[in-house]
Amino acid sequence: MVINKINLLKSLNYYQQQAVTIKHSSVLILAGAGSGKTKVLVHRAAWLLNKYKPNNIMMVTFTNKAATELKNKVNQLVGTQYHFPWIGTFHSLAYKILRINYNEARLPNNFQIIDSNDQTKLIKQIISNNNKCLNILPNQILQFINKKKDCGSRPNILSDNIMDCLYKQYQQLCDRNGLVDFNELLLRNYELLNSNHEILNKYHKQFTNILIDEFQDTSYIQYLWICKLITNKNNIMVVGDDDQSIYSWRGAQSNNMQIFLHDYPNTHIIKLEENYRSTNNILQAANSLIQHNNIRLKKILWTKNKNYKEEPIIIYYALDQFDEIKFIIRQIKLIENSGISLNKCAVLYRNNTQSRLLEDILVQQNIPYNIYGNVNFFNRQEIKNVLAYLRLIYNHNDDISYIRIINIPNRRIGKMTINKIKELANTKKISFWHASKLIIKNNILPRRYNNTINNFLSLIRRLYFDICKQPIHSQLNTIMVNTGLLNMYSDKDKIKHLNTVDNLKELLNAAYQFELNFTENKLFLLQSFLTYTNLSINKNHNESLNLMTIHASKGLEFLYVFIIGMEEDNFPSKLSIDINRLEEERRLAYVGITRTVSKLFMTYASTKFIYGKKIYCQPSRFIYEINNSILNVKRIYYYNSNNY
Ligand code: ATP
Ligand code: MG
């Protein structure tokens, strides 16, 4: 394809143009928030089409939302006829490589991805088989395993350390069940590339250009994986901002840019200093805050942005959480009434739990919203149950799914029977499915119990024949109807006034949409859909208010930003104060503030109810740290109005 080079470069400044067109094989773009790093990557991808095919370009970012935006932006530049199969998150790309090379990666072809909830279930299962480790919490084991994998380590076979033993058992169980956790996606990938030169060579040839966004937050195993893909023949461009490194608690190495420069000493560094996102007032607030950090590669950010009029930063001191939310709702209504779409606004918070109260009121007030991040549509119980059927139908050895639904809807299969299945599976080192078959064959349980298990296995087998030729949304529908789940949830909805059936319908929609947009080899359709449900974020409404943690907001921008819960012990979090991780917490505040294009609100509640107890809160130190005399800050103190 011939890209019109002049047009492509038109919207970029001199330094951005240099970055987009550079011939150097290793480039680091080190620049502050809103300086166009992501824009450069998008234009670079388009520029490269003059010489390479979309298939040659690997572009990696951090969240699903960011990856979708990258794809859309590249397609806006070059046209939608181009499909970029290798733009995605670390996890989704790693998944894809394992999918293609599952055999060489020693995985069954129907391997499935598990999230941290599923991981915890497996760990609990292991704990119950191991009497000696009863005093270790599942979460401690989970963290140990995830951390080890993040560092690229397998359990030490020689060690008799209990954690190593548990890791070993956990991995054996995953392997037996064909299950892959998020960190395993990368570790397995790295090992695959490390051990199989043929595959490594294939990808070296294929990925002539590797582009990485948000590089400051890559973990060690992600870094190793990337390094494996770099050769002296391909080009690598990484972009990042050390002031936005906010994932060290999850394994990101905050000094990875220095490590990169050390490992690739010929790297050319480009700095971008002009900010195009925010008004000057917002930028000064962010600058004055981040200056309180000692460890940083000091960058200067400035703007001549005159797209929006300079607005004061509003700090609202609320009486309590209810008053805080009332204030936000009032502001949101004002914004809406001025004709601005709600999807240009975001409410950001430090912790996921902070969204609940806000959600309740948004529902009451009929204000549509989307939640991004951990609280996931696909994580709802009713959705997970249907998907567990789908998983089990195609992979009988998926123990997590088996246990999840063996008695949903109620089939009178009790704890005793389930324990028997687990016990047998554990001693014989077989899956629950095979253990169940053995129980039936050898009449291990009384006939009544044998029959109920047998009926369950027959249901799953029958479902396979019913659905295997259907499109996915019909498969899901058949499962909901034939298993009795739909009836069960309709009854529940009537009694408890829930809307689970609506969610189930939304799942059918999601599947339908997924199939429509699926452009790859149809053989992978089902597995890809299951992966999507595990890796994907929320359903998307275009005109909704955005709700997310500050962590999830990285790389995004909104005209209006509300950062709520600006209280000591909440933001900065108590843990960060206790373990002296304030600098990372401040970078998080910096990320939050720099999401703002035009107007920033920060709210603080002087009292809160926690577990039914009223507590008094101090305003966050970050409020004072941005309190700079050159800034335009307007403080509003609560007025206790009952109206929204
Ligand atoms: P972050 O650090 O938050 O990820 P970033 O450095 O990736 O930010 P972008 O998201 O690429 O920044 O750009 C921020 C905003 O500035 C976007 O709206 C982008 O379109 C705009 N922008 C970037 N460069 C220019 C330019 N040269 N002219 C006009 N607008 C620009
Ligand atoms: Mg960016």
XYZ file of C-alpha atoms and ligand atoms in Angstrom:
676
model
C 0.000 0.000 0.000
C 1.188 3.531 -0.657
C 0.438 5.865 2.209
C 0.329 9.547 1.473
C 3.375 10.500 3.492
C 2.766 14.215 3.485
C -0.785 13.873 4.722
C 0.283 11.436 7.366
C 2.873 13.746 8.861
C 0.767 16.884 8.648
C -0.795 16.630 12.084
C 2.515 16.005 13.880
C 5.130 18.352 15.306
C 8.780 18.191 14.242
C 9.898 15.730 16.940
C 6.898 13.501 16.438
C 7.640 13.436 12.691
C 11.205 12.413 13.445
C 9.929 9.595 15.592
C 7.426 8.364 13.019
C 9.912 8.297 10.146
C 13.096 7.271 11.966
C 15.228 4.532 10.395
C 17.097 3.633 13.564
C 16.392 0.061 14.656
C 16.011 0.715 18.363
C 14.162 3.780 19.626
C 12.932 4.913 23.037
C 10.466 7.762 23.233
C 10.584 9.172 26.706
C 7.896 11.746 27.247
C 5.303 13.046 29.666
C 1.566 12.586 29.657
C -0.418 13.818 26.684
C 2.653 14.573 24.560
C 1.530 12.319 21.725
C 3.410 9.085 22.448
C 0.468 6.927 21.506
C -0.248 9.180 18.543
C 3.310 8.639 17.331
C 2.938 4.858 17.565
C -0.308 4.965 15.619
C 1.241 7.097 12.881
C 4.345 4.938 12.868
C 2.217 1.848 12.224
C 0.559 3.627 9.298
C 3.915 4.886 7.996
C 5.373 1.387 8.047
C 2.706 0.187 5.632
C 4.770 1.789 2.884
C 7.235 -1.018 3.300
C 5.624 -3.723 5.409
C 2.347 -5.593 5.708
C -0.013 -5.235 8.689
C 0.965 -8.767 9.655
C 4.561 -7.611 10.145
C 3.643 -5.049 12.757
C 3.314 -6.033 16.375
C 1.941 -3.284 18.573
C 1.477 -3.904 22.266
C -0.301 -1.959 24.958
C -1.624 -2.458 28.436
C -5.407 -2.640 28.578
C -8.065 -3.965 26.234
C -9.634 -0.553 25.951
C -6.298 0.983 24.951
C -5.720 -1.808 22.414
C -9.125 -1.241 20.815
C -8.380 2.471 20.587
C -5.012 1.790 18.958
C -6.627 -0.401 16.323
C -9.373 2.120 15.639
C -6.928 4.974 15.321
C -4.659 3.123 12.907
C -7.687 2.136 10.844
C -8.872 5.736 10.815
C -5.556 6.666 9.197
C -5.203 3.862 6.676
C -8.768 2.710 6.093
C -10.771 -0.130 7.548
C -9.859 -2.547 4.770
C -6.653 -3.258 6.698
C -6.713 -5.755 9.490
C -3.938 -5.609 12.074
C -3.929 -9.021 13.714
C -1.007 -8.240 15.992
C -2.202 -5.117 17.748
C -3.228 -6.080 21.264
C -2.358 -6.406 24.907
C 0.577 -8.497 26.073
C -1.862 -11.146 27.200
C -3.947 -11.279 24.056
C -0.897 -11.507 21.778
C 0.757 -14.112 23.949
C -2.488 -16.052 23.871
C -2.576 -15.898 20.109
C 0.932 -17.261 19.757
C 0.119 -20.139 22.115
C -3.094 -20.797 20.236
C -1.214 -21.177 16.974
C 1.596 -23.225 18.495
C -0.298 -25.060 21.226
C 1.305 -28.366 20.398
C 4.846 -27.108 20.666
C 3.895 -25.249 23.855
C 2.734 -28.587 25.301
C -0.866 -27.480 25.644
C -4.037 -29.305 24.615
C -5.737 -27.695 21.646
C -8.730 -26.702 23.790
C -6.648 -25.045 26.525
C -8.471 -22.324 28.370
C -7.570 -19.185 30.222
C -8.372 -18.750 33.881
C -8.657 -15.528 35.847
C -7.541 -14.916 39.411
C -10.854 -16.137 40.854
C -10.400 -19.459 39.109
C -6.789 -19.558 40.241
C -7.934 -19.133 43.824
C -10.376 -22.002 43.434
C -7.606 -24.287 42.219
C -5.430 -23.215 45.106
C -8.195 -23.931 47.603
C -8.553 -27.356 46.084
C -4.836 -27.939 46.575
C -4.964 -26.670 50.141
C -7.741 -29.065 50.967
C -5.576 -31.921 49.655
C -2.602 -30.756 51.730
C -3.228 -30.836 55.427
C 0.166 -29.519 56.339
C -0.285 -26.080 54.812
C -3.583 -25.202 56.394
C -2.252 -22.028 57.930
C -1.342 -20.422 54.607
C -3.960 -18.203 53.012
C -4.950 -18.929 49.389
C -4.155 -15.340 48.547
C -0.572 -15.682 49.820
C -0.076 -18.709 47.603
C -1.677 -16.940 44.665
C 0.671 -13.993 45.069
C 3.672 -16.268 45.407
C 2.831 -18.116 42.202
C 2.024 -14.979 40.231
C 5.173 -13.277 41.401
C 7.333 -16.254 40.520
C 5.819 -16.410 37.062
C 6.250 -12.667 36.669
C 9.944 -13.181 37.322
C 10.048 -16.016 34.819
C 10.594 -18.733 37.438
C 9.271 -22.255 37.658
C 9.003 -24.009 41.019
C 12.328 -25.187 42.296
C 12.113 -28.967 41.907
C 14.774 -29.623 44.494
C 13.309 -27.334 47.105
C 11.131 -28.721 49.861
C 9.898 -25.233 50.647
C 6.140 -25.508 51.086
C 5.402 -22.614 48.706
C 7.455 -24.218 45.952
C 5.620 -27.512 46.523
C 2.274 -25.769 46.260
C 3.360 -23.966 43.102
C 4.416 -27.307 41.662
C 1.062 -28.906 42.512
C -0.807 -25.904 41.172
C 1.057 -26.112 37.871
C 0.476 -29.852 37.598
C -3.221 -29.303 38.164
C -3.361 -26.551 35.531
C -1.495 -28.725 33.042
C -3.758 -31.670 33.722
C -6.856 -29.524 33.184
C -5.550 -27.610 30.173
C -5.753 -24.316 32.053
C -3.522 -21.309 31.593
C -3.453 -18.323 33.949
C -2.570 -14.812 32.794
C 1.075 -14.918 33.829
C 1.444 -18.397 32.403
C 0.472 -16.998 28.997
C 3.697 -15.024 28.959
C 5.935 -17.469 30.739
C 4.850 -20.342 28.496
C 5.361 -18.137 25.482
C 8.806 -17.143 26.571
C 9.742 -20.772 27.155
C 8.315 -21.697 23.775
C 10.402 -19.099 21.967
C 13.422 -20.020 24.034
C 13.282 -23.696 23.270
C 11.977 -23.814 19.730
C 14.252 -22.106 17.225
C 12.018 -22.805 14.290
C 9.122 -20.928 15.854
C 11.393 -18.198 17.110
C 12.811 -17.742 13.612
C 9.338 -17.584 12.147
C 8.358 -14.726 14.459
C 11.678 -12.969 14.009
C 10.985 -12.886 10.305
C 7.346 -11.972 10.737
C 7.614 -9.151 13.267
C 9.820 -6.737 11.407
C 8.518 -3.957 13.623
C 7.664 -4.097 17.286
C 5.990 -1.077 18.869
C 5.273 -0.932 22.593
C 3.125 1.606 24.388
C 3.188 2.217 28.175
C 6.594 0.604 28.363
C 7.158 1.922 31.906
C 4.766 -0.703 33.230
C 6.076 -3.861 31.602
C 6.859 -6.688 33.987
C 10.081 -8.681 33.938
C 8.578 -11.613 32.054
C 7.002 -9.254 29.503
C 10.385 -7.612 29.059
C 12.116 -10.984 28.582
C 9.487 -11.970 26.049
C 9.954 -8.770 24.063
C 13.739 -9.141 24.143
C 13.336 -12.644 22.744
C 11.492 -11.196 19.749
C 14.114 -8.542 19.031
C 16.881 -9.401 16.558
C 19.497 -7.299 14.862
C 17.286 -7.303 11.766
C 14.004 -5.982 13.120
C 13.015 -2.623 14.567
C 11.831 -1.903 18.055
C 10.197 1.293 19.289
C 9.139 1.634 22.890
C 7.379 4.629 24.405
C 6.897 5.440 28.043
C 6.791 7.920 30.873
C 8.525 7.097 34.145
C 6.158 9.468 35.955
C 3.297 7.173 35.005
C 4.759 3.944 36.300
C 1.945 2.664 38.526
C 2.146 -1.096 38.450
C 5.271 -1.939 40.434
C 3.006 -3.617 43.006
C 2.037 -6.046 40.286
C 5.511 -6.838 39.068
C 6.328 -3.898 36.759
C 9.937 -2.843 37.014
C 9.899 0.902 37.345
C 13.502 1.154 36.113
C 12.889 -0.912 32.987
C 13.606 2.015 30.694
C 17.104 2.249 32.137
C 17.449 -1.525 31.770
C 16.372 -1.267 28.140
C 18.964 1.424 27.469
C 21.579 -0.740 29.129
C 20.629 -3.863 27.159
C 20.350 -2.004 23.848
C 23.040 0.680 24.082
C 22.524 1.825 20.482
C 19.022 2.991 21.295
C 18.122 6.398 19.989
C 16.196 8.511 22.531
C 13.535 10.971 21.491
C 11.915 13.340 23.969
C 8.556 14.990 23.432
C 7.799 17.936 25.660
C 4.762 19.634 24.239
C 1.481 18.525 25.746
C -1.546 18.605 23.475
C -4.147 17.172 25.772
C -4.687 19.448 28.702
C -5.146 23.110 29.439
C -2.251 24.920 31.044
C -3.919 24.964 34.448
C -4.303 21.165 34.487
C -0.744 20.699 33.342
C 0.630 22.994 36.025
C -1.352 21.108 38.654
C 0.107 17.803 37.455
C 3.633 19.258 37.287
C 3.442 20.773 40.753
C 2.235 17.494 42.220
C 4.811 15.229 40.602
C 7.642 17.538 41.653
C 7.202 16.139 45.154
C 8.677 12.860 43.943
C 12.415 12.442 44.288
C 13.057 9.521 41.992
C 12.257 10.602 38.453
C 13.869 11.393 35.130
C 12.887 15.026 35.250
C 10.956 16.061 32.162
C 9.521 19.414 31.308
C 5.997 19.524 29.963
C 4.436 22.615 28.495
C 1.472 23.440 26.348
C 0.201 26.149 24.113
C -3.140 24.388 23.917
C -5.868 26.941 23.393
C -8.609 24.558 22.294
C -10.446 24.925 25.563
C -10.824 27.849 27.863
C -8.858 27.660 31.096
C -11.140 26.399 33.841
C -10.425 26.405 37.557
C -9.718 23.057 39.194
C -12.650 22.404 41.506
C -12.028 20.862 44.894
C -15.211 19.922 46.690
C -15.185 19.317 50.431
C -18.229 17.141 51.088
C -19.961 16.499 54.352
C -20.006 12.759 53.737
C -20.010 10.226 50.897
C -23.658 10.869 50.048
C -23.062 14.580 49.797
C -19.969 13.861 47.670
C -21.986 11.800 45.225
C -24.818 14.321 45.121
C -22.301 16.959 44.122
C -20.967 14.751 41.328
C -24.452 13.974 40.049
C -25.346 17.676 40.031
C -22.221 18.476 38.013
C -22.852 15.621 35.605
C -26.374 16.829 34.978
C -25.073 20.335 34.303
C -22.543 18.962 31.848
C -25.217 16.879 30.126
C -27.563 19.853 29.943
C -24.862 21.880 28.225
C -25.043 19.347 25.368
C -21.845 17.425 26.111
C -22.007 13.654 25.754
C -21.486 11.713 28.961
C -18.864 9.503 27.379
C -16.541 12.492 27.459
C -16.665 12.400 31.276
C -15.001 10.001 33.663
C -15.253 9.358 37.364
C -11.988 7.912 38.622
C -11.310 6.310 41.967
C -8.499 4.634 43.845
C -10.355 1.407 44.654
C -12.951 -0.638 42.874
C -15.213 -0.680 45.891
C -15.704 3.072 45.650
C -17.934 2.673 42.615
C -20.751 0.826 44.357
C -22.511 3.725 46.055
C -22.067 5.876 42.991
C -23.535 3.114 40.843
C -26.593 2.829 43.065
C -27.328 6.524 42.660
C -26.588 6.547 38.941
C -29.115 3.740 38.498
C -31.664 5.603 40.608
C -31.089 8.748 38.596
C -31.253 6.920 35.302
C -27.788 8.038 34.233
C -26.160 5.421 31.960
C -22.618 4.387 32.840
C -19.918 1.890 31.899
C -17.470 0.370 34.300
C -14.051 -0.553 32.982
C -11.526 -2.719 34.701
C -12.030 -5.390 37.281
C -15.767 -5.298 37.684
C -16.411 -7.162 34.571
C -19.651 -8.001 32.867
C -18.289 -11.465 32.221
C -17.525 -11.877 35.894
C -21.154 -11.890 36.942
C -22.273 -15.174 38.429
C -24.999 -15.888 35.893
C -22.656 -15.217 32.980
C -19.865 -17.296 34.452
C -22.248 -20.198 34.972
C -23.371 -20.283 31.344
C -19.806 -19.945 30.132
C -18.712 -22.725 32.480
C -21.174 -25.037 30.716
C -19.763 -24.001 27.380
C -16.223 -24.645 28.582
C -17.042 -28.001 30.105
C -18.906 -29.167 27.025
C -15.793 -28.636 24.936
C -13.253 -29.596 27.551
C -14.540 -32.266 29.900
C -11.346 -32.011 31.921
C -11.949 -28.415 32.965
C -12.309 -29.021 36.707
C -13.097 -25.437 37.589
C -16.094 -25.363 35.295
C -17.134 -28.831 36.392
C -17.252 -27.895 40.056
C -18.879 -24.581 39.321
C -21.954 -26.039 37.654
C -22.286 -29.621 38.795
C -25.106 -28.519 41.067
C -26.399 -25.435 39.254
C -29.342 -25.608 38.833
C -29.822 -27.762 41.886
C -29.564 -31.472 40.988
C -29.279 -32.661 44.551
C -25.626 -33.382 44.178
C -24.344 -32.673 47.656
C -21.025 -31.901 49.297
C -20.411 -35.547 50.128
C -20.622 -36.613 46.481
C -18.502 -33.699 45.338
C -15.860 -34.473 47.952
C -15.775 -38.073 46.827
C -15.173 -36.949 43.236
C -12.432 -34.559 44.334
C -10.774 -37.187 46.499
C -10.717 -39.770 43.760
C -9.460 -37.247 41.200
C -6.695 -36.293 43.571
C -5.508 -39.780 44.429
C -5.694 -41.027 40.855
C -4.387 -37.754 39.402
C -7.252 -37.561 36.958
C -9.811 -34.885 36.190
C -13.151 -34.625 38.008
C -14.888 -35.791 34.872
C -12.879 -39.003 34.727
C -13.236 -39.493 38.463
C -17.008 -39.225 38.058
C -16.957 -41.853 35.339
C -14.934 -44.139 37.578
C -17.368 -43.675 40.437
C -20.244 -44.687 38.206
C -18.396 -47.617 36.664
C -17.289 -49.095 39.961
C -20.489 -48.262 41.819
C -18.487 -46.455 44.463
C -21.466 -44.481 45.715
C -25.032 -45.642 46.450
C -27.138 -45.996 43.301
C -29.142 -42.836 43.833
C -25.955 -40.719 43.810
C -24.482 -42.617 40.904
C -27.586 -41.827 38.894
C -27.470 -38.101 39.561
C -23.827 -37.937 38.491
C -24.566 -40.046 35.451
C -27.422 -37.736 34.478
C -25.129 -34.749 34.729
C -22.459 -36.339 32.508
C -25.114 -37.366 29.985
C -26.495 -33.836 29.932
C -23.067 -32.449 29.067
C -22.459 -35.064 26.365
C -25.890 -34.524 24.888
C -25.408 -30.792 24.860
C -22.270 -31.242 22.822
C -24.224 -32.961 20.059
C -27.018 -30.404 20.297
C -24.792 -27.395 19.903
C -21.599 -28.315 18.100
C -22.885 -27.194 14.703
C -24.562 -23.995 15.910
C -23.185 -20.451 15.932
C -21.977 -19.445 19.394
C -24.918 -17.274 20.373
C -27.290 -20.163 19.586
C -25.049 -22.527 21.518
C -25.339 -20.293 24.544
C -29.068 -20.041 24.108
C -29.434 -23.821 23.899
C -27.333 -24.221 27.027
C -29.420 -21.685 28.955
C -32.661 -23.412 27.960
C -31.654 -27.083 28.116
C -29.833 -26.907 31.434
C -32.699 -25.110 33.142
C -30.516 -22.078 33.904
C -32.882 -19.697 32.158
C -35.856 -20.906 34.173
C -33.888 -20.758 37.361
C -32.843 -17.159 36.774
C -36.306 -16.010 35.641
C -37.701 -17.341 38.919
C -34.952 -15.663 40.896
C -35.499 -12.362 39.112
C -39.178 -12.429 39.999
C -38.521 -13.031 43.664
C -35.467 -10.871 44.159
C -36.146 -8.182 41.535
C -32.846 -8.830 39.806
C -32.085 -8.482 36.121
C -29.986 -11.568 35.565
C -32.049 -12.655 32.566
C -31.271 -9.311 30.916
C -27.619 -10.026 31.491
C -27.987 -13.441 29.911
C -29.579 -11.811 26.870
C -26.708 -9.350 26.785
C -24.355 -12.332 26.695
C -26.110 -13.575 23.555
C -25.645 -10.114 22.087
C -21.984 -10.110 22.975
C -21.513 -13.502 21.304
C -23.396 -12.381 18.223
C -21.301 -9.226 17.917
C -18.130 -11.198 18.461
C -18.962 -13.579 15.620
C -19.815 -10.710 13.306
C -16.451 -9.077 13.895
C -14.377 -12.225 13.825
C -12.134 -12.117 10.785
C -9.672 -14.865 11.585
C -9.602 -18.607 11.010
C -13.042 -19.916 12.031
C -11.425 -22.929 13.705
C -10.360 -20.611 16.499
C -13.737 -18.931 16.861
C -14.976 -20.650 19.991
C -11.660 -20.569 21.845
C -11.226 -16.949 20.907
C -14.684 -16.123 22.193
C -13.965 -17.820 25.517
C -10.726 -15.916 25.759
C -12.502 -12.704 24.935
C -14.891 -13.271 27.812
C -11.947 -13.684 30.126
C -9.759 -10.893 28.827
C -12.414 -8.480 27.802
C -13.756 -5.468 29.565
C -17.282 -4.291 29.938
C -20.058 -4.042 27.427
C -19.945 -0.748 25.684
C -22.591 1.910 25.441
C -21.564 4.953 23.530
C -23.339 7.627 25.473
C -22.476 6.533 28.992
C -20.504 8.020 31.814
C -17.151 6.265 32.282
C -16.353 4.807 35.680
C -12.982 3.249 36.380
C -10.065 2.995 38.728
C -7.227 5.378 38.032
C -5.107 2.367 37.160
C -7.534 1.462 34.388
C -7.592 5.023 33.033
C -3.970 4.977 31.892
C -3.501 6.238 28.341
C -7.087 7.539 28.067
C -8.371 11.111 28.038
C -11.671 12.771 28.958
C -12.988 16.293 28.671
C -14.211 16.247 32.286
C -12.570 14.205 35.008
C -13.767 13.620 38.572
C -11.342 12.075 41.026
C -13.336 11.029 44.050
C -12.379 9.950 47.553
C -9.436 12.326 47.925
C -8.835 11.339 51.548
C -5.753 10.307 53.453
C -5.683 6.517 53.868
C -7.790 6.155 50.735
C -5.669 8.125 48.302
C -2.832 7.810 49.183
C -3.891 4.386 50.361
C -3.130 3.353 53.904
C -0.916 0.551 52.658
C 1.161 2.882 50.499
C 1.709 5.164 53.498
C 2.601 2.221 55.739
C 5.071 0.598 53.384
C 6.462 3.842 52.065
C 5.204 3.580 48.535
C 4.066 7.147 48.352
C 5.954 7.979 45.190
C 4.033 5.375 43.205
C 0.810 6.633 44.745
C 1.697 10.165 43.692
C 2.394 8.973 40.161
C -1.075 7.467 40.233
C -2.533 10.855 41.153
C -0.468 12.342 38.323
C -1.961 9.809 35.894
C -5.461 10.706 37.128
C -4.994 14.453 36.746
C -3.365 14.200 33.323
C -6.379 12.327 31.915
C -8.148 15.688 31.924
C -8.566 17.705 28.775
C -10.552 20.620 30.136
C -12.019 20.464 33.615
C -10.928 18.603 36.723
C -12.948 18.002 39.879
C -11.542 16.453 43.008
C -13.829 15.527 45.834
C -13.230 14.767 49.491
C -15.709 13.473 52.080
C -15.073 14.457 55.685
C -16.922 11.461 57.083
C -17.492 7.967 55.796
C -19.264 4.849 56.891
C -17.037 1.835 56.913
C -18.628 -1.422 58.051
C -21.429 0.622 59.610
C -19.012 2.765 61.613
C -18.680 6.473 61.032
C -15.095 7.587 60.549
C -13.619 11.051 60.104
C -11.231 11.647 57.242
C -8.453 14.105 56.494
C -8.167 15.597 53.005
C -5.536 13.867 50.884
C -2.048 15.372 51.022
C -2.182 15.449 47.226
C -4.812 18.193 47.426
C -2.312 20.359 49.297
C 0.581 19.396 47.076
C -1.126 20.785 43.989
C -2.115 23.847 45.944
C 0.248 26.098 44.146
C -0.250 29.839 44.059
C 0.093 29.960 40.269
C -2.880 27.660 39.868
C -6.488 28.503 39.470
C -8.183 26.379 42.131
C -11.698 26.865 43.372
C -12.699 25.331 46.671
C -16.328 24.583 47.326
C -17.553 23.558 50.752
C -20.521 21.268 51.162
C -24.058 22.379 51.228
C -26.316 19.667 52.416
C -28.990 19.671 49.790
C -31.435 16.847 49.381
C -31.878 17.547 45.703
C -29.695 16.200 42.987
P -0.360 9.340 27.866
O 0.970 9.515 28.500
O -1.452 9.821 28.750
O -0.555 7.977 27.324
P 0.370 10.212 25.204
O 1.724 10.792 25.305
O 0.254 8.849 24.684
O -0.386 10.355 26.613
P -1.558 10.880 23.191
O -2.697 10.196 23.823
O -0.903 10.281 22.018
O -0.478 11.214 24.324
O -1.950 12.368 22.804
C -2.663 13.202 23.699
C -3.636 14.076 22.942
O -2.915 15.050 22.195
C -4.464 13.305 21.935
O -5.757 13.848 21.893
C -3.720 13.557 20.625
O -4.570 13.454 19.508
C -3.236 14.986 20.811
N -2.013 15.291 20.035
C -0.828 14.676 20.122
N 0.076 15.239 19.286
C -0.575 16.254 18.646
C -0.199 17.213 17.637
N 1.014 17.262 17.143
N -1.142 18.090 17.256
C -2.390 18.071 17.773
N -2.805 17.182 18.706
C -1.912 16.288 19.140
Mg -0.492 7.094 25.540
